[in-house]
Amino acid sequence: MTAGLAARTAPERPVPVPPPVEPARLPRRLVRNKRAVAGLVLLAVLCAVAFAGPLLSPWGWNDTDFTAFRQGPSARHWLGTTQSGRDVLALTLRGTRRSLVIGMAVAVLSTGLAALVGMVAGFAGGWLDRILMWGTDLLLVLPSFLVIAVLAPALGGGAAALVPLLAGFLWMITARAVRGMTASLREREYVLAARFLGAGPARVIGRHVLPQLASLLVVDAGVNVSVAVVAESGLSLLGFGVRPPDVSLGMLIAAGQGTATARPWPFAAAAAMLVLIVLAINLLGDGLRDVLDPAPRQRRSGR
C-alpha cells in the first residue's frame, strides 16, 4: 500500500516531445513514403492533364460541333459529345480545373482559419479562449449544407461564393483539436523557457507550437480538399454550385446521369476524374502525415 501511495503521489514525468522533422530531411523522407509518392504523382498527372490538356485539344470547353450531337467516342471527339454538341473531354478538363481550384482554395482558407483560431485560443486561454470556442460551437450546430444551399444562390453562385462558404463550415472541429494540443504544448518546458527569455506569443507559436501541429494541419488540408471537391460536386448536382455557362464535375455528373446507361461517356468521365482526385489527395495527405508526424520517430528511438 505504501508503494502504491508513493506511486500515486510521485510527480508525473513529462512525456518527451521529439523535435519536428528538419526541413533538409523532408524530401528524403517523402520519397521513402510510397503513399505520399503515389498520391503526389497521381495528383501531378491530374493537374497536368487538367491545366495543360486544353492547350493540345482542338476543341474548347465552350465550342459546339453542329455536326456531332450526342455522338460516341471517335477520332474527332475522343470522349464523344454531349446532346448540345460540346466536346466531353474539353468539358471534363474544364470541370476538373474548376473543382481543383475550388477544393484547394477552400482547404487553404479552412485549415488556416482552424490553425489561427485554435492556436490563439489554446495559447491565450481565459476569456478569449471561451469566446472563440463559444463561436466555434455555435457554428458546429448549424446545418452547414442547408446554409450554403441558401446563401450560395443569394451571393450569385460560382466559385467566388462557394469558396468562402465552404471554408466557413470546415474549420471548427480542427480548431478544437488544435486548441487542445496548443493548450498542452503551452505548458512544455521549452515553451515556458522561451517565454521566460522574452519571446513574444507570435514567435513562440511560430517556432515551438506550429511545427508540432504540422502533421495534423497537413492531414486536415488534404481531407478538406476532398470534402470541398465532393461538396461542390453535390451542390452543383443540385443546382446550387457553379452556374452555367461554366462547368464543374458536379454539373457534368448531373447532366450525364440521365443517359448514364445508354450513353455513359459524359457521366463516366466526370465521375472517374472525381474519384481520382479524391484518391490522390487522400494518399498524399496520409503520406505527409507519416512524414511529418513525430510519433513514429519517437517509437523508433525507444523513447
Coordinates of C-alpha atoms in Angstrom, one line a residue:
M1 CA 0.0 0.0 0.0
T2 CA 2.9 2.3 0.8
A3 CA 4.4 1.7 -2.6
G4 CA 1.1 2.3 -4.3
L5 CA 0.6 5.5 -2.4
A6 CA 4.1 6.6 -3.3
A7 CA 3.5 5.8 -6.9
R8 CA 0.3 7.8 -7.0
T9 CA 1.8 10.8 -5.2
A10 CA 5.1 10.9 -7.2
P11 CA 5.2 13.6 -9.7
E12 CA 4.5 12.5 -13.3
R13 CA 7.4 12.6 -15.7
P14 CA 6.6 14.8 -18.7
V15 CA 6.2 12.9 -21.9
P16 CA 9.2 13.9 -24.2
V17 CA 8.2 15.6 -27.4
P18 CA 10.6 14.9 -30.2
P19 CA 11.6 17.8 -32.4
P20 CA 9.9 18.3 -35.7
V21 CA 11.5 17.0 -38.9
E22 CA 14.3 19.1 -40.2
P23 CA 13.4 20.8 -43.5
A24 CA 16.5 19.4 -45.2
R25 CA 15.3 15.8 -44.4
L26 CA 11.8 16.3 -45.6
P27 CA 12.4 15.4 -49.3
R28 CA 14.2 12.2 -48.4
R29 CA 11.5 11.1 -46.0
L30 CA 8.9 12.0 -48.6
V31 CA 10.5 9.9 -51.3
R32 CA 10.7 6.9 -49.0
N33 CA 6.9 7.0 -48.3
K34 CA 5.1 5.0 -51.0
R35 CA 1.7 6.5 -50.3
A36 CA 2.9 10.1 -50.5
V37 CA 4.8 9.4 -53.7
A38 CA 1.8 7.7 -55.3
G39 CA -0.6 10.5 -54.3
L40 CA 1.8 13.2 -55.4
V41 CA 2.4 11.5 -58.8
L42 CA -1.3 10.9 -59.4
L43 CA -2.2 14.5 -58.4
A44 CA 0.6 15.9 -60.6
V45 CA -0.7 13.9 -63.5
L46 CA -4.3 15.1 -63.0
C47 CA -3.2 18.7 -62.7
A48 CA -1.0 18.5 -65.8
V49 CA -3.9 16.9 -67.8
A50 CA -6.4 19.4 -66.5
F51 CA -4.4 22.5 -67.0
A52 CA -2.2 21.6 -70.0
G53 CA -4.6 19.3 -71.8
P54 CA -6.7 22.1 -73.3
L55 CA -3.7 23.6 -75.0
L56 CA -3.3 20.4 -77.0
S57 CA -7.0 19.9 -77.7
P58 CA -8.6 21.3 -80.9
W59 CA -11.9 21.9 -79.1
G60 CA -12.6 24.4 -76.4
W61 CA -14.9 23.7 -73.5
N62 CA -17.5 26.2 -74.8
D63 CA -17.1 25.2 -78.5
T64 CA -20.1 23.5 -80.2
D65 CA -19.8 21.0 -83.1
F66 CA -23.0 21.3 -85.0
T67 CA -22.2 18.1 -87.0
A68 CA -21.9 15.9 -83.9
F69 CA -24.8 15.7 -81.4
R70 CA -24.7 13.0 -78.7
Q71 CA -22.1 11.0 -80.6
G72 CA -19.8 8.4 -79.0
P73 CA -16.0 8.5 -78.8
S74 CA -14.3 8.9 -82.1
A75 CA -11.1 10.2 -83.6
R76 CA -12.7 13.7 -83.8
H77 CA -14.0 13.6 -80.2
W78 CA -12.1 11.2 -78.0
L79 CA -14.8 11.0 -75.3
G80 CA -17.8 11.8 -77.5
T81 CA -20.1 14.8 -77.4
T82 CA -23.0 16.0 -75.4
Q83 CA -26.5 16.4 -76.6
S84 CA -25.7 20.1 -77.4
G85 CA -22.6 19.1 -79.5
R86 CA -19.9 20.1 -76.9
D87 CA -16.7 18.0 -76.6
V88 CA -16.9 15.8 -73.5
L89 CA -13.1 15.7 -73.0
A90 CA -12.8 19.5 -73.0
L91 CA -15.8 19.9 -70.6
T92 CA -14.3 17.3 -68.3
L93 CA -10.9 19.0 -68.2
R94 CA -12.6 22.4 -67.6
G95 CA -14.7 20.8 -64.7
T96 CA -11.6 19.2 -63.2
R97 CA -9.8 22.6 -63.2
R98 CA -12.7 24.3 -61.6
S99 CA -13.2 21.6 -58.9
L100 CA -9.4 21.5 -58.1
V101 CA -9.2 25.3 -57.8
I102 CA -12.2 25.4 -55.5
G103 CA -11.0 22.5 -53.4
M104 CA -7.5 23.8 -52.9
A105 CA -8.7 27.3 -52.1
V106 CA -11.2 26.0 -49.6
A107 CA -8.5 23.8 -48.0
V108 CA -6.1 26.7 -47.6
L109 CA -8.7 29.0 -46.1
S110 CA -10.3 26.5 -43.7
T111 CA -7.1 25.0 -42.4
G112 CA -5.5 28.4 -42.0
L113 CA -8.6 29.6 -40.1
A114 CA -8.6 26.5 -37.9
A115 CA -4.9 26.9 -37.1
L116 CA -5.3 30.6 -36.3
V117 CA -8.3 30.2 -34.1
G118 CA -7.2 27.1 -32.3
M119 CA -3.6 28.3 -31.6
V120 CA -4.8 31.7 -30.3
A121 CA -7.5 30.2 -28.1
G122 CA -5.2 27.5 -26.7
F123 CA -2.2 29.7 -26.1
A124 CA -4.1 32.8 -24.7
G125 CA -6.7 30.9 -22.6
G126 CA -9.0 32.9 -20.3
W127 CA -11.9 34.9 -21.7
L128 CA -10.5 34.9 -25.3
D129 CA -10.5 31.1 -25.3
R130 CA -14.1 31.0 -24.1
I131 CA -15.3 33.5 -26.7
L132 CA -13.6 31.7 -29.6
M133 CA -14.8 28.3 -28.5
W134 CA -18.3 29.6 -28.0
G135 CA -18.4 30.9 -31.5
T136 CA -16.9 27.6 -32.8
D137 CA -19.6 25.6 -31.0
L138 CA -22.3 27.8 -32.4
L139 CA -21.2 27.2 -35.9
L140 CA -20.9 23.5 -35.3
V141 CA -24.7 23.2 -34.6
L142 CA -25.7 25.0 -37.8
P143 CA -26.8 22.8 -40.7
S144 CA -24.0 23.7 -43.0
F145 CA -25.3 22.2 -46.2
L146 CA -28.6 23.9 -45.9
V147 CA -27.0 27.3 -45.1
I148 CA -24.7 27.0 -48.1
A149 CA -27.5 26.0 -50.3
V150 CA -29.5 29.0 -49.3
L151 CA -26.7 31.6 -49.3
A152 CA -24.9 30.4 -52.5
P153 CA -27.6 31.5 -54.9
A154 CA -28.2 34.7 -53.0
L155 CA -24.5 35.6 -53.4
G156 CA -24.6 34.9 -57.2
G157 CA -23.2 31.3 -57.1
G158 CA -19.9 30.4 -58.7
A159 CA -16.5 29.8 -57.2
A160 CA -16.4 33.3 -55.7
A161 CA -19.4 32.4 -53.5
L162 CA -18.7 28.7 -52.9
V163 CA -15.1 29.1 -51.6
P164 CA -15.8 31.3 -48.6
L165 CA -19.0 29.5 -47.7
L166 CA -17.4 26.0 -47.8
A167 CA -14.3 27.2 -46.0
G168 CA -16.5 28.8 -43.3
F169 CA -18.0 25.5 -42.3
L170 CA -15.0 23.2 -42.5
W171 CA -12.7 24.6 -39.8
M172 CA -14.5 24.1 -36.4
I173 CA -13.6 20.6 -35.5
T174 CA -10.0 21.0 -36.4
A175 CA -9.9 24.3 -34.5
R176 CA -11.0 22.5 -31.3
A177 CA -8.3 19.8 -31.8
V178 CA -5.6 22.5 -32.4
R179 CA -6.8 24.4 -29.3
G180 CA -6.4 21.3 -27.1
M181 CA -2.9 20.4 -28.5
T182 CA -1.8 24.1 -28.1
A183 CA -3.0 24.2 -24.5
S184 CA -1.0 21.1 -23.8
L185 CA 2.1 22.4 -25.6
R186 CA 1.9 25.7 -23.8
E187 CA 3.0 24.0 -20.5
R188 CA 6.0 22.3 -22.0
E189 CA 9.4 23.2 -20.6
Y190 CA 10.9 24.5 -23.9
V191 CA 7.8 26.7 -24.4
L192 CA 8.0 28.1 -20.9
A193 CA 11.7 28.7 -21.3
A194 CA 11.2 30.6 -24.5
R195 CA 8.5 32.8 -22.8
F196 CA 10.8 33.4 -19.8
L197 CA 13.5 34.5 -22.1
G198 CA 11.2 37.2 -23.5
A199 CA 10.0 35.7 -26.7
G200 CA 6.6 37.1 -27.8
P201 CA 3.5 34.9 -28.3
A202 CA 3.7 35.1 -32.1
R203 CA 7.4 33.9 -32.0
V204 CA 6.7 31.1 -29.6
I205 CA 3.7 29.9 -31.6
G206 CA 5.6 30.0 -34.9
R207 CA 8.9 28.4 -33.6
H208 CA 7.7 25.9 -31.0
V209 CA 3.9 25.2 -31.4
L210 CA 3.2 25.3 -35.1
P211 CA 5.8 22.7 -36.0
Q212 CA 4.3 20.2 -33.6
L213 CA 0.9 20.7 -35.3
A214 CA 2.2 20.3 -38.9
S215 CA 1.0 16.7 -39.3
L216 CA -2.5 17.5 -38.1
L217 CA -2.8 20.5 -40.3
V218 CA -1.5 18.7 -43.4
V219 CA -3.9 15.9 -43.0
D220 CA -6.7 18.3 -42.4
A221 CA -5.9 20.3 -45.5
G222 CA -5.9 17.1 -47.6
V223 CA -9.2 16.0 -46.1
N224 CA -10.7 19.5 -46.7
V225 CA -9.7 19.4 -50.4
S226 CA -11.5 16.1 -50.8
V227 CA -14.5 17.3 -48.8
A228 CA -14.7 20.6 -50.7
V229 CA -14.5 18.9 -54.1
V230 CA -17.2 16.4 -53.2
A231 CA -19.4 19.1 -51.6
E232 CA -19.0 21.4 -54.6
S233 CA -20.0 18.5 -56.9
G234 CA -23.0 17.8 -54.7
L235 CA -24.1 21.4 -54.7
S236 CA -23.6 21.7 -58.4
L237 CA -25.5 18.5 -58.9
L238 CA -28.5 20.1 -57.0
G239 CA -28.1 23.4 -58.9
F240 CA -26.6 25.4 -56.0
G241 CA -23.0 25.4 -57.1
V242 CA -21.2 26.6 -60.2
R243 CA -23.5 28.4 -62.6
P244 CA -23.8 27.9 -66.4
P245 CA -22.2 28.5 -68.8
D246 CA -19.3 27.5 -66.6
V247 CA -19.0 23.8 -65.7
S248 CA -17.7 21.6 -62.8
L249 CA -17.5 17.9 -62.2
G250 CA -20.8 18.0 -60.3
M251 CA -22.6 19.7 -63.2
L252 CA -21.2 17.2 -65.7
I253 CA -22.3 14.3 -63.4
A254 CA -25.8 15.8 -63.1
A255 CA -26.1 16.4 -66.8
G256 CA -24.9 12.8 -67.7
Q257 CA -26.8 10.8 -65.1
G258 CA -30.0 10.7 -67.1
T259 CA -28.3 8.9 -70.0
A260 CA -25.6 7.0 -68.0
T261 CA -26.9 3.6 -69.2
A262 CA -27.3 4.4 -72.9
R263 CA -24.5 7.0 -73.4
P264 CA -22.2 6.7 -70.4
W265 CA -19.2 8.7 -71.6
P266 CA -20.1 12.1 -70.2
F267 CA -21.1 10.7 -66.8
A268 CA -18.2 8.2 -66.6
A269 CA -15.5 10.7 -67.5
A270 CA -16.6 13.2 -64.8
A271 CA -17.2 10.6 -62.1
A272 CA -13.8 9.0 -62.9
M273 CA -12.0 12.3 -62.5
L274 CA -13.8 13.0 -59.2
V275 CA -12.7 9.6 -57.8
L276 CA -9.1 10.0 -59.0
I277 CA -8.9 13.5 -57.4
V278 CA -10.2 12.3 -54.0
L279 CA -7.9 9.2 -54.1
A280 CA -4.8 11.2 -55.0
I281 CA -5.4 13.8 -52.3
N282 CA -6.1 11.2 -49.6
L283 CA -3.0 9.2 -50.5
L284 CA -0.8 12.4 -50.4
G285 CA -2.4 13.5 -47.1
D286 CA -1.8 10.2 -45.4
G287 CA 1.8 10.0 -46.6
L288 CA 2.6 13.6 -45.5
R289 CA 1.1 12.8 -42.1
D290 CA 3.5 9.9 -41.7
V291 CA 6.4 12.0 -42.9
L292 CA 5.7 14.9 -40.5
D293 CA 4.3 13.0 -37.5
P294 CA 6.9 12.8 -34.7
A295 CA 5.3 9.7 -33.1
P296 CA 7.0 7.1 -35.4
R297 CA 10.4 8.7 -34.8
Q298 CA 9.7 8.6 -31.1
R299 CA 8.9 4.9 -31.2
R300 CA 11.9 4.1 -33.3
S301 CA 14.2 5.9 -30.9
G302 CA 12.8 3.8 -28.0
R303 CA 11.5 6.8 -26.0

